[in-house]
PDB file of C-alpha atoms in Angstrom:
ATOM      1  CA  UNK A1033     -17.203  41.190 -28.806  1.00 68.00           C
ATOM      2  CA  UNK A1034     -15.827  41.552 -32.333  1.00 69.00           C
ATOM      3  CA  UNK A1035     -16.439  45.291 -32.263  1.00 80.00           C
ATOM      4  CA  UNK A1036     -14.720  45.512 -28.882  1.00 82.00           C
ATOM      5  CA  UNK A1037     -11.713  43.568 -30.195  1.00 77.00           C
ATOM      6  CA  UNK A1038     -11.346  45.874 -33.174  1.00 80.00           C
ATOM      7  CA  UNK A1039     -11.634  48.898 -30.893  1.00 86.00           C
ATOM      8  CA  UNK A1040      -8.806  47.500 -28.765  1.00 82.00           C
ATOM      9  CA  UNK A1041      -6.674  46.918 -31.872  1.00 80.00           C
ATOM     10  CA  UNK A1042      -7.390  50.461 -33.070  1.00 86.00           C
ATOM     11  CA  UNK A1043      -6.329  51.936 -29.721  1.00 87.00           C
ATOM     12  CA  UNK A1044      -3.217  49.753 -29.743  1.00 82.00           C
ATOM     13  CA  UNK A1045      -2.407  51.012 -33.238  1.00 83.00           C
ATOM     14  CA  UNK A1046      -2.726  54.615 -32.074  1.00 88.00           C
ATOM     15  CA  UNK A1047      -0.406  53.950 -29.126  1.00 86.00           C
ATOM     16  CA  UNK A1048       2.166  52.292 -31.385  1.00 81.00           C
ATOM     17  CA  UNK A1049       1.990  55.232 -33.797  1.00 85.00           C
ATOM     18  CA  UNK A1050       2.626  57.673 -30.937  1.00 88.00           C
ATOM     19  CA  UNK A1051       5.485  55.519 -29.637  1.00 84.00           C
ATOM     20  CA  UNK A1052       7.141  55.337 -33.043  1.00 80.00           C
ATOM     21  CA  UNK A1053       6.605  58.971 -33.996  1.00 87.00           C
ATOM     22  CA  UNK A1054       8.022  60.249 -30.684  1.00 87.00           C
ATOM     23  CA  UNK A1055      10.768  57.575 -30.595  1.00 83.00           C
ATOM     24  CA  UNK A1056       9.716  56.368 -27.135  1.00 81.00           C
ATOM     25  CA  UNK A1057      10.954  52.780 -27.686  1.00 73.00           C
ATOM     26  CA  UNK A1058       7.506  51.390 -26.732  1.00 74.00           C
ATOM     27  CA  UNK A1059       7.711  52.960 -23.265  1.00 80.00           C
ATOM     28  CA  UNK A1060       4.196  54.366 -23.628  1.00 84.00           C
ATOM     29  CA  UNK A1061       2.796  50.963 -24.662  1.00 81.00           C
ATOM     30  CA  UNK A1062       4.427  49.150 -21.729  1.00 80.00           C
ATOM     31  CA  UNK A1063       3.279  51.845 -19.285  1.00 85.00           C
ATOM     32  CA  UNK A1064      -0.330  51.599 -20.451  1.00 86.00           C
ATOM     33  CA  UNK A1065      -0.097  47.800 -20.271  1.00 81.00           C
ATOM     34  CA  UNK A1066       1.136  48.026 -16.668  1.00 82.00           C
ATOM     35  CA  UNK A1067      -1.793  50.290 -15.754  1.00 87.00           C
ATOM     36  CA  UNK A1068      -4.240  47.883 -17.410  1.00 84.00           C
ATOM     37  CA  UNK A1069      -2.795  44.983 -15.396  1.00 80.00           C
ATOM     38  CA  UNK A1070      -3.230  46.965 -12.175  1.00 84.00           C
ATOM     39  CA  UNK A1071      -6.770  47.891 -13.191  1.00 84.00           C
ATOM     40  CA  UNK A1072      -7.557  44.209 -13.853  1.00 81.00           C
ATOM     41  CA  UNK A1073      -6.792  43.162 -10.260  1.00 79.00           C
ATOM     42  CA  UNK A1074     -10.124  44.411  -8.790  1.00 83.00           C
ATOM     43  CA  UNK A1075     -11.916  42.864 -11.763  1.00 77.00           C
ATOM     44  CA  UNK A1076     -10.244  39.544 -11.045  1.00 73.00           C
ATOM     45  CA  UNK A1077     -11.410  39.663  -7.435  1.00 73.00           C
ATOM     46  CA  UNK A1078     -14.972  40.472  -8.511  1.00 75.00           C
ATOM     47  CA  UNK A1079     -14.826  37.681 -11.078  1.00 69.00           C
ATOM     48  CA  UNK A1080     -13.784  35.280  -8.316  1.00 64.00           C
ATOM     49  CA  UNK A1081     -16.846  36.266  -6.295  1.00 64.00           C
ATOM     50  CA  UNK A1082     -19.003  35.917  -9.406  1.00 63.00           C
ATOM     51  CA  UNK A1083     -17.716  32.379 -10.010  1.00 60.00           C
ATOM     52  CA  UNK A1084     -18.194  31.364  -6.379  1.00 59.00           C
ATOM     53  CA  UNK A1085     -21.862  32.413  -6.530  1.00 56.00           C
ATOM     54  CA  UNK A1086     -22.566  29.510  -8.883  1.00 54.00           C
ATOM     55  CA  UNK A1087     -21.373  27.020  -6.271  1.00 53.00           C
ATOM     56  CA  UNK A1088     -22.640  28.436  -3.004  1.00 54.00           C
ATOM     57  CA  UNK A1089     -25.229  25.650  -2.665  1.00 50.00           C
ATOM     58  CA  UNK A1090     -23.000  22.714  -3.598  1.00 51.00           C
ATOM     59  CA  UNK A1091     -22.280  20.031  -1.023  1.00 47.00           C
ATOM     60  CA  UNK A1092     -18.514  20.102  -1.465  1.00 49.00           C
ATOM     61  CA  UNK A1093     -16.948  23.455  -0.634  1.00 51.00           C
ATOM     62  CA  UNK A1094     -13.336  24.396  -1.219  1.00 52.00           C
ATOM     63  CA  UNK A1095     -11.523  25.057   2.048  1.00 51.00           C
ATOM     64  CA  UNK A1096     -10.336  28.637   2.594  1.00 56.00           C
ATOM     65  CA  UNK A1097      -6.774  27.374   3.023  1.00 54.00           C
ATOM     66  CA  UNK A1098      -6.952  26.041  -0.536  1.00 59.00           C
ATOM     67  CA  UNK A1099      -7.908  29.521  -1.777  1.00 62.00           C
ATOM     68  CA  UNK A1100      -4.972  31.059   0.111  1.00 73.00           C
ATOM     69  CA  UNK A1101      -2.489  28.588  -1.386  1.00 72.00           C
ATOM     70  CA  UNK A1102      -3.894  29.237  -4.874  1.00 72.00           C
ATOM     71  CA  UNK A1103      -3.444  32.973  -4.410  1.00 73.00           C
ATOM     72  CA  UNK A1104       0.127  32.534  -3.123  1.00 79.00           C
ATOM     73  CA  UNK A1105       1.120  30.209  -5.940  1.00 78.00           C
ATOM     74  CA  UNK A1106      -0.383  32.529  -8.546  1.00 75.00           C
ATOM     75  CA  UNK A1107       1.421  35.488  -6.980  1.00 79.00           C
ATOM     76  CA  UNK A1108       4.756  33.650  -7.100  1.00 81.00           C
ATOM     77  CA  UNK A1109       4.212  32.469 -10.668  1.00 80.00           C
ATOM     78  CA  UNK A1110       3.221  35.840 -12.073  1.00 78.00           C
ATOM     79  CA  UNK A1111       5.971  37.590 -10.070  1.00 81.00           C
ATOM     80  CA  UNK A1112       8.445  35.359 -11.907  1.00 82.00           C
ATOM     81  CA  UNK A1113       6.871  36.300 -15.243  1.00 80.00           C
ATOM     82  CA  UNK A1114       7.072  39.983 -14.265  1.00 79.00           C
ATOM     83  CA  UNK A1115      10.803  39.703 -13.521  1.00 80.00           C
ATOM     84  CA  UNK A1116      11.454  37.931 -16.814  1.00 79.00           C
ATOM     85  CA  UNK A1117       9.433  40.545 -18.702  1.00 75.00           C
ATOM     86  CA  UNK A1118      11.455  43.300 -17.018  1.00 76.00           C
ATOM     87  CA  UNK A1119      14.639  41.740 -18.407  1.00 73.00           C
ATOM     88  CA  UNK A1120      13.376  42.654 -21.865  1.00 67.00           C
ATOM     89  CA  UNK A1121      13.268  46.387 -21.058  1.00 63.00           C
ATOM     90  CA  UNK A1122      15.812  46.904 -18.258  1.00 63.00           C
ATOM     91  CA  UNK A1123      19.424  45.837 -17.809  1.00 65.00           C
ATOM     92  CA  UNK A1124      19.357  43.730 -14.660  1.00 65.00           C
ATOM     93  CA  UNK A1125      22.638  41.965 -14.013  1.00 72.00           C
ATOM     94  CA  UNK A1126      21.146  38.726 -12.761  1.00 77.00           C
ATOM     95  CA  UNK A1127      23.354  35.619 -12.902  1.00 81.00           C
ATOM     96  CA  UNK A1128      22.142  33.015 -15.367  1.00 83.00           C
ATOM     97  CA  UNK A1129      21.477  30.488 -12.617  1.00 86.00           C
ATOM     98  CA  UNK A1130      19.169  32.969 -10.842  1.00 86.00           C
ATOM     99  CA  UNK A1131      17.157  33.602 -13.997  1.00 85.00           C
ATOM    100  CA  UNK A1132      16.946  29.869 -14.737  1.00 89.00           C
ATOM    101  CA  UNK A1133      15.835  29.263 -11.130  1.00 89.00           C
ATOM    102  CA  UNK A1134      13.043  31.832 -11.564  1.00 88.00           C
ATOM    103  CA  UNK A1135      11.939  30.080 -14.756  1.00 89.00           C
ATOM    104  CA  UNK A1136      12.020  26.672 -13.050  1.00 90.00           C
ATOM    105  CA  UNK A1137       9.991  27.936 -10.076  1.00 89.00           C
ATOM    106  CA  UNK A1138       7.390  29.504 -12.395  1.00 88.00           C
ATOM    107  CA  UNK A1139       7.124  26.235 -14.360  1.00 89.00           C
ATOM    108  CA  UNK A1140       6.648  24.259 -11.137  1.00 88.00           C
ATOM    109  CA  UNK A1141       3.969  26.688  -9.940  1.00 86.00           C
ATOM    110  CA  UNK A1142       1.974  26.488 -13.165  1.00 84.00           C
ATOM    111  CA  UNK A1143       2.371  22.697 -13.218  1.00 85.00           C
ATOM    112  CA  UNK A1144       0.855  22.554  -9.726  1.00 85.00           C
ATOM    113  CA  UNK A1145      -1.969  24.835 -10.867  1.00 82.00           C
ATOM    114  CA  UNK A1146      -2.665  22.595 -13.851  1.00 83.00           C
ATOM    115  CA  UNK A1147      -2.575  19.459 -11.711  1.00 83.00           C
ATOM    116  CA  UNK A1148      -5.034  20.966  -9.237  1.00 80.00           C
ATOM    117  CA  UNK A1149      -7.364  21.633 -12.201  1.00 80.00           C
ATOM    118  CA  UNK A1150      -6.907  18.169 -13.709  1.00 80.00           C
ATOM    119  CA  UNK A1151     -10.640  17.432 -13.471  1.00 81.00           C
ATOM    120  CA  UNK A1152     -11.671  20.695 -15.177  1.00 80.00           C
ATOM    121  CA  UNK A1153     -12.382  20.391 -18.932  1.00 81.00           C
ATOM    122  CA  UNK A1154     -10.280  17.215 -19.322  1.00 81.00           C
ATOM    123  CA  UNK A1155     -11.390  16.790 -22.950  1.00 80.00           C
ATOM    124  CA  UNK A1156     -10.412  20.348 -23.870  1.00 84.00           C
ATOM    125  CA  UNK A1157      -7.352  21.093 -21.750  1.00 87.00           C
ATOM    126  CA  UNK A1158      -4.730  19.941 -24.271  1.00 90.00           C
ATOM    127  CA  UNK A1159      -6.476  21.848 -27.024  1.00 91.00           C
ATOM    128  CA  UNK A1160      -6.590  25.056 -24.984  1.00 91.00           C
ATOM    129  CA  UNK A1161      -2.963  24.719 -23.865  1.00 93.00           C
ATOM    130  CA  UNK A1162      -1.983  24.227 -27.506  1.00 95.00           C
ATOM    131  CA  UNK A1163      -3.988  27.306 -28.482  1.00 94.00           C
ATOM    132  CA  UNK A1164      -2.205  29.462 -25.891  1.00 94.00           C
ATOM    133  CA  UNK A1165       1.233  28.136 -26.818  1.00 96.00           C
ATOM    134  CA  UNK A1166       0.618  28.814 -30.513  1.00 96.00           C
ATOM    135  CA  UNK A1167      -0.520  32.380 -29.888  1.00 95.00           C
ATOM    136  CA  UNK A1168       2.543  33.039 -27.733  1.00 95.00           C
ATOM    137  CA  UNK A1169       4.794  31.399 -30.314  1.00 96.00           C
ATOM    138  CA  UNK A1170       3.417  33.522 -33.165  1.00 96.00           C
ATOM    139  CA  UNK A1171       2.812  36.888 -31.499  1.00 94.00           C
ATOM    140  CA  UNK A1172       5.666  36.959 -28.972  1.00 92.00           C
ATOM    141  CA  UNK A1173       8.551  34.943 -30.380  1.00 94.00           C
ATOM    142  CA  UNK A1174       8.013  35.436 -34.101  1.00 96.00           C
ATOM    143  CA  UNK A1175       7.243  39.139 -33.805  1.00 92.00           C
ATOM    144  CA  UNK A1176      10.895  39.478 -32.749  1.00 91.00           C
ATOM    145  CA  UNK A1177      12.388  36.686 -34.867  1.00 94.00           C
ATOM    146  CA  UNK A1178      10.805  38.163 -38.018  1.00 94.00           C
ATOM    147  CA  UNK A1179      13.380  40.976 -37.751  1.00 91.00           C
ATOM    148  CA  UNK A1180      16.029  38.605 -39.109  1.00 92.00           C
ATOM    149  CA  UNK A1181      13.987  38.139 -42.277  1.00 93.00           C
ATOM    150  CA  UNK A1182      12.294  41.503 -42.758  1.00 91.00           C
ATOM    151  CA  UNK A1183      14.092  43.869 -40.353  1.00 87.00           C
ATOM    152  CA  UNK A1184      11.892  46.510 -38.685  1.00 83.00           C
ATOM    153  CA  UNK A1185       8.821  45.715 -40.781  1.00 90.00           C
ATOM    154  CA  UNK A1186       8.868  42.071 -39.670  1.00 91.00           C
ATOM    155  CA  UNK A1187       6.851  42.630 -36.494  1.00 89.00           C
ATOM    156  CA  UNK A1188       4.037  44.295 -38.405  1.00 88.00           C
ATOM    157  CA  UNK A1189       3.977  41.523 -41.013  1.00 93.00           C
ATOM    158  CA  UNK A1190       3.544  38.947 -38.234  1.00 95.00           C
ATOM    159  CA  UNK A1191       0.737  40.939 -36.600  1.00 91.00           C
ATOM    160  CA  UNK A1192      -0.955  41.364 -39.983  1.00 92.00           C
ATOM    161  CA  UNK A1193      -0.737  37.634 -40.741  1.00 95.00           C
ATOM    162  CA  UNK A1194      -2.135  36.812 -37.329  1.00 95.00           C
ATOM    163  CA  UNK A1195      -5.141  39.104 -37.782  1.00 91.00           C
ATOM    164  CA  UNK A1196      -5.737  37.732 -41.287  1.00 94.00           C
ATOM    165  CA  UNK A1197      -5.575  34.106 -40.166  1.00 95.00           C
ATOM    166  CA  UNK A1198      -7.579  34.664 -37.001  1.00 92.00           C
ATOM    167  CA  UNK A1199     -10.398  36.436 -38.802  1.00 90.00           C
ATOM    168  CA  UNK A1200     -10.473  34.321 -41.976  1.00 94.00           C
ATOM    169  CA  UNK A1201      -9.434  30.857 -40.764  1.00 95.00           C
ATOM    170  CA  UNK A1202     -12.885  29.445 -40.080  1.00 95.00           C
ATOM    171  CA  UNK A1203     -14.377  30.763 -43.319  1.00 95.00           C
ATOM    172  CA  UNK A1204     -11.427  29.561 -45.429  1.00 96.00           C
ATOM    173  CA  UNK A1205     -11.596  25.940 -44.255  1.00 96.00           C
ATOM    174  CA  UNK A1206     -15.378  25.870 -44.457  1.00 95.00           C
ATOM    175  CA  UNK A1207     -15.315  27.107 -48.047  1.00 95.00           C
ATOM    176  CA  UNK A1208     -12.475  24.769 -49.088  1.00 94.00           C
ATOM    177  CA  UNK A1209     -14.354  21.734 -47.731  1.00 94.00           C
ATOM    178  CA  UNK A1210     -17.838  22.917 -48.774  1.00 92.00           C
ATOM    179  CA  UNK A1211     -18.903  23.112 -45.101  1.00 90.00           C
ATOM    180  CA  UNK A1212     -18.034  19.496 -44.295  1.00 93.00           C
ATOM    181  CA  UNK A1213     -17.140  19.755 -40.622  1.00 90.00           C
ATOM    182  CA  UNK A1214     -15.016  16.618 -40.318  1.00 91.00           C
ATOM    183  CA  UNK A1215     -13.023  17.426 -43.469  1.00 95.00           C
ATOM    184  CA  UNK A1216     -12.559  21.048 -42.391  1.00 94.00           C
ATOM    185  CA  UNK A1217     -11.190  19.870 -39.047  1.00 93.00           C
ATOM    186  CA  UNK A1218      -8.684  17.508 -40.687  1.00 94.00           C
ATOM    187  CA  UNK A1219      -7.639  20.160 -43.205  1.00 96.00           C
ATOM    188  CA  UNK A1220      -7.054  22.721 -40.447  1.00 96.00           C
ATOM    189  CA  UNK A1221      -4.958  20.187 -38.518  1.00 95.00           C
ATOM    190  CA  UNK A1222      -2.957  19.480 -41.665  1.00 96.00           C
ATOM    191  CA  UNK A1223      -2.435  23.221 -42.085  1.00 97.00           C
ATOM    192  CA  UNK A1224      -1.063  23.389 -38.534  1.00 97.00           C
ATOM    193  CA  UNK A1225       1.437  20.558 -39.078  1.00 97.00           C
ATOM    194  CA  UNK A1226       2.579  21.774 -42.520  1.00 97.00           C
ATOM    195  CA  UNK A1227       3.013  25.278 -41.103  1.00 97.00           C
ATOM    196  CA  UNK A1228       5.388  23.985 -38.426  1.00 97.00           C
ATOM    197  CA  UNK A1229       7.401  21.998 -40.964  1.00 97.00           C
ATOM    198  CA  UNK A1230       7.723  25.001 -43.290  1.00 97.00           C
ATOM    199  CA  UNK A1231       9.012  27.103 -40.391  1.00 96.00           C
ATOM    200  CA  UNK A1232      12.031  24.796 -40.215  1.00 96.00           C
ATOM    201  CA  UNK A1233      13.081  26.053 -43.660  1.00 96.00           C
ATOM    202  CA  UNK A1234      15.159  29.257 -43.328  1.00 94.00           C
ATOM    203  CA  UNK A1235      13.574  31.107 -46.250  1.00 93.00           C
ATOM    204  CA  UNK A1236      11.480  34.271 -46.335  1.00 94.00           C
ATOM    205  CA  UNK A1237       8.617  32.978 -48.452  1.00 94.00           C
ATOM    206  CA  UNK A1238       8.208  29.666 -46.612  1.00 96.00           C
ATOM    207  CA  UNK A1239       8.339  31.613 -43.325  1.00 96.00           C
ATOM    208  CA  UNK A1240       5.370  33.816 -44.291  1.00 95.00           C
ATOM    209  CA  UNK A1241       3.357  30.888 -45.676  1.00 97.00           C
ATOM    210  CA  UNK A1242       4.084  28.864 -42.521  1.00 97.00           C
ATOM    211  CA  UNK A1243       2.863  31.599 -40.179  1.00 97.00           C
ATOM    212  CA  UNK A1244      -0.265  32.081 -42.282  1.00 97.00           C
ATOM    213  CA  UNK A1245      -1.054  28.337 -42.161  1.00 97.00           C
ATOM    214  CA  UNK A1246      -0.641  28.259 -38.381  1.00 97.00           C
ATOM    215  CA  UNK A1247      -2.765  31.361 -37.832  1.00 97.00           C
ATOM    216  CA  UNK A1248      -5.455  29.996 -40.150  1.00 97.00           C
ATOM    217  CA  UNK A1249      -5.647  26.971 -37.852  1.00 97.00           C
ATOM    218  CA  UNK A1250      -5.965  29.268 -34.813  1.00 95.00           C
ATOM    219  CA  UNK A1251      -8.707  31.183 -36.609  1.00 95.00           C
ATOM    220  CA  UNK A1252     -10.583  27.967 -37.384  1.00 95.00           C
ATOM    221  CA  UNK A1253     -10.084  26.404 -33.963  1.00 93.00           C
ATOM    222  CA  UNK A1254     -11.255  29.389 -31.905  1.00 89.00           C
ATOM    223  CA  UNK A1255     -14.956  29.427 -32.941  1.00 89.00           C
ATOM    224  CA  UNK A1256     -15.119  25.626 -32.962  1.00 89.00           C
ATOM    225  CA  UNK A1257     -13.879  25.553 -29.357  1.00 86.00           C
ATOM    226  CA  UNK A1258     -16.605  28.023 -28.417  1.00 81.00           C
ATOM    227  CA  UNK A1259     -19.273  25.977 -30.179  1.00 82.00           C
ATOM    228  CA  UNK A1260     -18.292  22.624 -28.673  1.00 80.00           C
ATOM    229  CA  UNK A1261     -17.893  24.079 -25.189  1.00 77.00           C
ATOM    230  CA  UNK A1262     -21.374  25.587 -25.206  1.00 70.00           C
ATOM    231  CA  UNK A1263     -22.973  22.514 -26.776  1.00 69.00           C
ATOM    232  CA  UNK A1264     -21.498  20.144 -24.173  1.00 64.00           C
ATOM    233  CA  UNK A1265     -24.151  19.156 -21.646  1.00 54.00           C
ATOM    234  CA  UNK A1266     -21.728  18.289 -18.833  1.00 65.00           C
ATOM    235  CA  UNK A1267     -20.048  21.710 -18.672  1.00 67.00           C
ATOM    236  CA  UNK A1268     -21.291  24.779 -16.833  1.00 69.00           C
ATOM    237  CA  UNK A1269     -21.758  27.215 -19.708  1.00 69.00           C
ATOM    238  CA  UNK A1270     -21.294  30.245 -17.471  1.00 67.00           C
ATOM    239  CA  UNK A1271     -17.810  29.058 -16.497  1.00 72.00           C
ATOM    240  CA  UNK A1272     -16.781  27.646 -19.873  1.00 76.00           C
ATOM    241  CA  UNK A1273     -15.452  30.950 -21.232  1.00 76.00           C
ATOM    242  CA  UNK A1274     -13.500  31.579 -17.999  1.00 76.00           C
ATOM    243  CA  UNK A1275     -11.854  28.153 -18.169  1.00 80.00           C
ATOM    244  CA  UNK A1276     -11.133  28.607 -21.868  1.00 83.00           C
ATOM    245  CA  UNK A1277      -9.065  31.734 -21.385  1.00 84.00           C
ATOM    246  CA  UNK A1278      -7.495  30.459 -18.153  1.00 85.00           C
ATOM    247  CA  UNK A1279      -6.035  27.362 -19.790  1.00 90.00           C
ATOM    248  CA  UNK A1280      -5.122  29.319 -22.918  1.00 91.00           C
ATOM    249  CA  UNK A1281      -3.197  31.672 -20.641  1.00 89.00           C
ATOM    250  CA  UNK A1282      -1.381  28.716 -19.094  1.00 90.00           C
ATOM    251  CA  UNK A1283      -0.366  27.602 -22.592  1.00 93.00           C
ATOM    252  CA  UNK A1284       0.874  31.091 -23.435  1.00 93.00           C
ATOM    253  CA  UNK A1285       2.886  31.291 -20.213  1.00 90.00           C
ATOM    254  CA  UNK A1286       4.396  27.887 -20.952  1.00 92.00           C
ATOM    255  CA  UNK A1287       5.520  29.257 -24.321  1.00 92.00           C
ATOM    256  CA  UNK A1288       7.060  32.345 -22.716  1.00 91.00           C
ATOM    257  CA  UNK A1289       8.881  30.373 -20.029  1.00 91.00           C
ATOM    258  CA  UNK A1290      10.232  27.908 -22.590  1.00 93.00           C
ATOM    259  CA  UNK A1291      11.506  30.754 -24.755  1.00 92.00           C
ATOM    260  CA  UNK A1292      13.153  32.555 -21.815  1.00 90.00           C
ATOM    261  CA  UNK A1293      14.714  29.307 -20.614  1.00 91.00           C
ATOM    262  CA  UNK A1294      16.281  28.653 -24.017  1.00 92.00           C
ATOM    263  CA  UNK A1295      17.497  32.252 -24.290  1.00 89.00           C
ATOM    264  CA  UNK A1296      19.184  32.259 -20.896  1.00 88.00           C
ATOM    265  CA  UNK A1297      20.669  28.755 -21.227  1.00 89.00           C
ATOM    266  CA  UNK A1298      22.157  29.418 -24.662  1.00 87.00           C
ATOM    267  CA  UNK A1299      23.424  32.860 -23.644  1.00 85.00           C
ATOM    268  CA  UNK A1300      25.275  31.278 -20.712  1.00 86.00           C
ATOM    269  CA  UNK A1301      26.759  28.472 -22.842  1.00 87.00           C
ATOM    270  CA  UNK A1302      27.745  30.658 -25.814  1.00 82.00           C
ATOM    271  CA  UNK A1303      28.714  33.722 -23.746  1.00 80.00           C
ATOM    272  CA  UNK A1304      26.516  35.820 -26.031  1.00 75.00           C
ATOM    273  CA  UNK A1305      24.121  38.580 -24.916  1.00 74.00           C
ATOM    274  CA  UNK A1306      21.115  36.752 -26.385  1.00 70.00           C
ATOM    275  CA  UNK A1307      18.627  38.811 -24.381  1.00 72.00           C
ATOM    276  CA  UNK A1308      19.397  41.469 -26.995  1.00 76.00           C
ATOM    277  CA  UNK A1309      17.028  39.323 -29.069  1.00 81.00           C
ATOM    278  CA  UNK A1310      14.240  41.611 -27.813  1.00 80.00           C
ATOM    279  CA  UNK A1311      15.872  44.675 -29.368  1.00 76.00           C
ATOM    280  CA  UNK A1312      17.699  43.352 -32.458  1.00 77.00           C
ATOM    281  CA  UNK A1313      19.876  45.746 -34.399  1.00 74.00           C
ATOM    282  CA  UNK A1314      21.443  43.393 -36.950  1.00 75.00           C
ATOM    283  CA  UNK A1315      21.076  39.891 -38.334  1.00 77.00           C
ATOM    284  CA  UNK A1316      24.610  38.685 -37.571  1.00 77.00           C
ATOM    285  CA  UNK A1317      23.435  35.988 -35.176  1.00 83.00           C
ATOM    286  CA  UNK A1318      20.638  34.634 -37.357  1.00 90.00           C
ATOM    287  CA  UNK A1319      21.881  31.047 -37.371  1.00 91.00           C
ATOM    288  CA  UNK A1320      22.558  31.069 -33.634  1.00 88.00           C
ATOM    289  CA  UNK A1321      19.015  32.233 -32.901  1.00 89.00           C
ATOM    290  CA  UNK A1322      17.594  29.891 -35.530  1.00 94.00           C
ATOM    291  CA  UNK A1323      19.340  26.720 -34.321  1.00 93.00           C
ATOM    292  CA  UNK A1324      19.334  27.417 -30.583  1.00 91.00           C
ATOM    293  CA  UNK A1325      15.939  29.083 -30.236  1.00 92.00           C
ATOM    294  CA  UNK A1326      13.725  28.902 -33.312  1.00 95.00           C
ATOM    295  CA  UNK A1327      14.059  25.208 -34.176  1.00 96.00           C
ATOM    296  CA  UNK A1328      13.670  23.950 -30.573  1.00 96.00           C
ATOM    297  CA  UNK A1329      10.529  26.073 -30.101  1.00 96.00           C
ATOM    298  CA  UNK A1330       9.115  24.814 -33.405  1.00 97.00           C
ATOM    299  CA  UNK A1331       9.707  21.188 -32.379  1.00 97.00           C
ATOM    300  CA  UNK A1332       8.176  21.738 -28.926  1.00 96.00           C
ATOM    301  CA  UNK A1333       5.146  23.443 -30.467  1.00 96.00           C
ATOM    302  CA  UNK A1334       4.883  20.649 -33.032  1.00 96.00           C
ATOM    303  CA  UNK A1335       4.939  18.032 -30.255  1.00 95.00           C
ATOM    304  CA  UNK A1336       2.167  19.828 -28.337  1.00 95.00           C
ATOM    305  CA  UNK A1337       0.160  20.144 -31.563  1.00 95.00           C
ATOM    306  CA  UNK A1338       0.480  16.399 -32.258  1.00 94.00           C
ATOM    307  CA  UNK A1339      -0.653  15.688 -28.707  1.00 91.00           C
ATOM    308  CA  UNK A1340      -3.635  17.980 -29.187  1.00 91.00           C
ATOM    309  CA  UNK A1341      -4.621  16.342 -32.486  1.00 91.00           C
ATOM    310  CA  UNK A1342      -4.431  12.884 -30.882  1.00 86.00           C
ATOM    311  CA  UNK A1343      -6.694  13.929 -27.998  1.00 78.00           C
ATOM    312  CA  UNK A1344      -9.061  16.164 -29.973  1.00 74.00           C
ATOM    313  CA  UNK A1345     -12.403  14.454 -30.679  1.00 65.00           C
ATOM    314  CA  UNK A1346     -12.887  13.942 -34.403  1.00 62.00           C
ATOM    315  CA  UNK A1347     -16.136  15.253 -35.884  1.00 56.00           C
ATOM    316  CA  UNK A1348     -18.198  12.750 -37.824  1.00 48.00           C
TER     317      UNK A1348
END
């Protein structure tokens, strides 16, 4: 899997290089992403059949109507995400109330989905939602917000910090605590909280250190989630990885919807074209973005992280 991940990153790097060298404004990258999404649809259907095979002999079977409603809700939710994503690349003159309504509907849909899965991985759900939100917060929001600190190189600094933290996080905390699991867990959680607090300081150096601390936590948490999921005796190991990425995706979508909601609401109140945040050309509105978007997202992420730490079982 590691080799496959690095292959994907290498191909992504090649696409970005082509985009930048030909001045395509990431059109090639978005087009390839759209094709990959379309290609994933048949795989998703096959994966659904694969999952159902594990439960064909169980006494309680899910009614077909339930499957239909799940499909419809998912379609509505992801259609809303697609529209919001389009706003980043196309100039659609949608009224603010329409965009906010789309965001609200998507949030309701994903809340229903989460409620219907309330009995699935109850001890891990908060942790996985937090993981997804953090990844979205770092890779989506901060890859754009970093422009105000480092201009065009900011996005690449964020990606580099994420890769460094993700790959080295587990090893760093294990070495610092001399492989004491409980201490490593507490230290990683402390790193997560301190990282959020440092992000509140509008300074270049504290910004980089904060992102590194958060990504180190993500890097430590990812393999420990895998280990605990597969060691748990009450969880179907074949489905554990599917549930892990499903709930992580929910957390990431929650982060995206929260960010879009703040952008649209503030743009309507301040009469500023804040959707230009996705293609910044100057840093004139740094404090507006920082106060109205950055700080609220940090506090929301911090609240979810505290909730995760409270619910996360402590290693002895």
